[in-house]
Amino acid sequence: MTDIKDYNLLNNNTFGISEDCRRFVQFDTVGELRSLLISLTPADSPLLVMGGGSNLLLTKRFEGTVLRSNIKGIEVMECEDSDSVFLRCGSGECFDDVVAYSVEHGYYGAENLSIIPGDVGASAVQNIGAYGCEAKDIIHKVEALDVCTGETAVFSNEECRYGYRHSRFKGEWKGKYVITHVTYKLSKNFVPHLEYGNIIAELDKRGITNPDAKDVRKVIIDIRNAKLPDPKVEGNAGSFFMNPVASKEKFLSLLSDYPSMPHYHIDEDHEKIPAGWLIEQCGWKGCGLSSEGNMADGAECKAAVHSKQALVLVNKGGATGADIVALSDAIRRSVREKFGVDIYPEVNFL
């Protein structure tokens, strides 16, 4: 176990923001975590459970204790259903390593979630998603320790009440539990999900008419790498905003003004509109904020909207959390004024 006072979190967040925390503790086993929780005092509060820092924006020093899971392991569990398999994974495992392991071993259902940054534990908190699939589609159960007692708690998928980028761990359970393991239920039969984004077009371009899971994973990785910046080059947290869900009435009104507006059907009463498209229509792609607070060329700004993907905000070098927040606020105002639609950050502010 690692236990450091006045720890700098620069290397623990993909935005590349330099902020300290009062105490940083990384635990390697469930036993270490349990002992730590039992030993905590009011002086250690507040607590923050941090994964890979890929969905976090630091805006100030954290006057509390950061807990970081380093619990590893991918264990194949017995399953009564002969067509399925359970993978029990440590919360500190890289989620994409789990996806790679699954595809390599012929376990299917996670391939569309390829190369999403972050740890296994975060997948169960955030309900990460991409290309028409979400973590909730494969999560079977979540194991955690109660922060107050150190006792083990096990939750079924249904008990977590997953929604779009949401779970009870982000809501009423926030701060109550620390996730130690997540068990995913995968299929031994491959059923491709290709209808979202430009997966089919990319497969066609490569002459692949009957793709397997490895083909789908490779295409998704290539698509994401082509449009998303490398955090090691430009700090970012991937998709910064959630896609708004509009009522049917609002959607039809917008569609009459913007006939080519992309959208995704949710149900009879709701449609999802890509936040990136809304932001791009407002002129923010490749732009940032000037010192006067006006839209400016992103090349001249410390924080900017990525030039290839309007859904991504980037640290061009030396940006603070406050710089990213100011840019986010300006973008949200523009979208609200132009479309009458509110967009909300997917990234958590600290």
PDB file of C-alpha atoms in Angstrom, residues 55 164-165 237-244 273-276 279 284 305 310-313 324-325 327-333 335 342-347 349:
ATOM      1  CA  ASN A  55     -13.194  11.433 -16.284  1.00  0.00           C
ATOM      2  CA  TYR A 164     -27.229   7.184 -19.242  1.00  0.00           C
ATOM      3  CA  ARG A 165     -23.762   7.801 -17.710  1.00  0.00           C
ATOM      4  CA  ALA A 237     -10.838  13.526 -20.650  1.00  0.00           C
ATOM      5  CA  GLY A 238     -12.336  12.177 -23.858  1.00  0.00           C
ATOM      6  CA  SER A 239     -15.968  13.140 -24.385  1.00  0.00           C
ATOM      7  CA  PHE A 240     -16.508  16.143 -22.137  1.00  0.00           C
ATOM      8  CA  PHE A 241     -20.278  16.503 -22.547  1.00  0.00           C
ATOM      9  CA  MET A 242     -23.163  14.045 -22.459  1.00  0.00           C
ATOM     10  CA  ASN A 243     -25.427  13.872 -25.482  1.00  0.00           C
ATOM     11  CA  PRO A 244     -28.705  15.617 -24.620  1.00  0.00           C
ATOM     12  CA  ILE A 273     -28.888  14.616 -30.259  1.00  0.00           C
ATOM     13  CA  PRO A 274     -25.069  14.488 -30.526  1.00  0.00           C
ATOM     14  CA  ALA A 275     -23.614  17.210 -28.312  1.00  0.00           C
ATOM     15  CA  GLY A 276     -20.580  17.386 -30.598  1.00  0.00           C
ATOM     16  CA  ILE A 279     -21.123  22.483 -30.343  1.00  0.00           C
ATOM     17  CA  TRP A 284     -16.468  26.149 -31.310  1.00  0.00           C
ATOM     18  CA  VAL A 305     -12.146  22.497 -28.309  1.00  0.00           C
ATOM     19  CA  ALA A 310     -16.008  19.077 -30.936  1.00  0.00           C
ATOM     20  CA  LEU A 311     -17.055  16.889 -28.004  1.00  0.00           C
ATOM     21  CA  VAL A 312     -13.508  16.966 -26.613  1.00  0.00           C
ATOM     22  CA  LEU A 313     -11.914  19.825 -24.665  1.00  0.00           C
ATOM     23  CA  ILE A 324     -11.415  24.380 -18.738  1.00  0.00           C
ATOM     24  CA  VAL A 325     -14.473  25.297 -16.657  1.00  0.00           C
ATOM     25  CA  LEU A 327     -14.545  27.243 -21.728  1.00  0.00           C
ATOM     26  CA  SER A 328     -17.166  24.656 -20.792  1.00  0.00           C
ATOM     27  CA  ASP A 329     -19.501  27.359 -19.460  1.00  0.00           C
ATOM     28  CA  ALA A 330     -19.104  29.456 -22.622  1.00  0.00           C
ATOM     29  CA  ILE A 331     -19.892  26.476 -24.844  1.00  0.00           C
ATOM     30  CA  ARG A 332     -22.962  25.567 -22.826  1.00  0.00           C
ATOM     31  CA  ARG A 333     -24.266  29.151 -23.087  1.00  0.00           C
ATOM     32  CA  VAL A 335     -25.668  25.859 -27.310  1.00  0.00           C
ATOM     33  CA  ASP A 342     -28.941  22.294 -22.258  1.00  0.00           C
ATOM     34  CA  ILE A 343     -25.841  20.132 -22.407  1.00  0.00           C
ATOM     35  CA  TYR A 344     -24.135  18.871 -19.262  1.00  0.00           C
ATOM     36  CA  PRO A 345     -20.559  17.770 -18.588  1.00  0.00           C
ATOM     37  CA  GLU A 346     -19.897  14.059 -18.448  1.00  0.00           C
ATOM     38  CA  VAL A 347     -16.650  14.861 -16.667  1.00  0.00           C
ATOM     39  CA  PHE A 349     -15.442  18.520 -11.472  1.00  0.00           C
TER      40      PHE A 349
END
